[in-house]
Amino acid sequence: MQAQISTVLPKYLHQEEVVAQEYEDLIFSLPKENGWLASYLYKYQGFWHPVRHLQGIITCQRHFDAQDSDVFLITTPKSGTTWLKAILFTLMNRMQYPIAQDHLVLNKNPHDLVPFLEHILYADNQIPDLTSMNSPRLFATHIPFFSLPKSVQDSGCKVVYLCRNPKDTFVSMWQFTNKLRPQGMGTNSLGETFDKFCRGVSIAGPFWDHVLDYWKESKEKPPKVLFLKYEDMKERPNANLRRIAEFLGRPFSTEEEESGIVEGILKLCSFDTLSNLKINRTGKLSSGEENKAFFRQGKVGDWKNHLPIEMAQKLDMITEQKFSGSGLVL
Ligand code: A3P
């Protein structure tokens, strides 16, 4: 398929799908629906993906080799990935980059510090050379559990999973995708996108299946998967940061605790700090999105300002049905 690449728009916004020849037969045989941005979402292994992410997933499944020391931040889109990227990067690199005025997080968007597997490293059918990455390597992804490269499931690597209540997730995703739609294309209506979200047709959706698969894995393999909720991170940031550090085998020492490192990391990575940085107000990612698109409200419960009560009730009902018997409440 022929691509019409513009350097201005984010790569996945092009009307024409850019599909590598070796994936054409597979991808064009999949069910598809209109996406939330300009192109389509394809249903692969039970989940919906834009074509660019999907090719990245398949390339990743074929070529990515996980190491026991790897750490993966896995999230549902719009659940606070940017925040957790900043936190994990700062936490894991705290010896090399102590909290200071010139910290990397203050000069680069978290997405440029922690790469996504499927739509950055393995995007555009490329197989990256990861040999120069220092161990432990830190990656991010939205890949559903059963689509992860086999080596991630089989190795001793660790997964930090983050999700968020579906009402705020939906509102955040609706606002985000409307912001990214090219001028002239108009915005997606609330009703239309709500219907898609409820049917599971959203990036890496169905939302509930994504969350539930990782929830079950976290219950079966607690040393491998740490399951976090955005709301809980907001409510108990200090306790959760310590929990993450312990999970990753890097607990804070007494000296670190006394120096106030927990508070330091949380302040450095807070919504107020990150959203007000020049780099995040004016910069762009290599994939084309404006950095500021990743910072909106950063609050729990903003759905109340956007969703009519019937929509909120419908999401609650689906959540109750889908999570019934699992012990998971969002
Ligand atoms: P809202 O749209 O509700 O404001 P993701 O990073 O997965 O794309 O998620 C984006 C959501 O996380 C947005 O939510 C954004 O404002 C919020 N966010 C970004 N940085 C944050 C931070 N440091 N602390 C809390 N929330 C943050």
XYZ file of N, CA and C in Angstrom, residues 22-23 57-66 122 125-128 130 149 151:
60
model
N 5.362 -7.976 3.764
C 5.300 -9.293 4.421
C 4.119 -9.413 5.387
N 3.519 -8.272 5.782
C 2.387 -8.336 6.712
C 1.042 -8.129 6.026
N 3.867 -4.839 16.948
C 3.619 -5.989 17.834
C 4.097 -7.280 17.166
N 3.749 -7.416 15.897
C 4.121 -8.664 15.205
C 5.650 -8.756 15.073
N 6.276 -7.639 14.721
C 7.750 -7.653 14.602
C 8.375 -7.987 15.952
N 7.804 -7.400 16.972
C 8.282 -7.632 18.330
C 8.108 -9.105 18.726
N 6.944 -9.658 18.402
C 6.696 -11.069 18.731
C 7.745 -11.960 18.055
N 8.138 -11.567 16.852
C 9.084 -12.399 16.102
C 10.533 -12.195 16.526
N 10.859 -10.990 16.978
C 12.286 -10.679 17.134
C 12.735 -10.253 18.528
N 11.812 -9.836 19.400
C 12.276 -9.309 20.688
C 12.681 -10.439 21.618
N 13.834 -10.292 22.227
C 14.349 -11.311 23.125
C 14.490 -10.708 24.519
N 13.604 -11.078 25.410
C 13.641 -10.486 26.759
C 14.788 -11.063 27.573
N 10.097 -1.052 17.610
C 9.828 -2.035 16.552
C 8.857 -1.496 15.504
N 8.499 -1.657 10.887
C 9.127 -2.908 10.481
C 10.628 -2.951 10.782
N 11.074 -2.148 11.744
C 12.509 -2.150 12.026
C 12.831 -3.077 13.199
N 14.017 -3.649 13.139
C 14.478 -4.490 14.250
C 15.646 -3.742 14.893
N 15.402 -3.148 16.051
C 16.430 -2.279 16.626
C 17.604 -3.071 17.189
N 19.584 -3.459 20.216
C 19.435 -3.066 21.628
C 20.690 -3.368 22.445
N 5.625 -10.844 23.399
C 6.606 -11.796 22.874
C 6.791 -12.922 23.897
N 9.195 -14.532 24.926
C 10.335 -14.428 25.846
C 9.990 -13.560 27.063
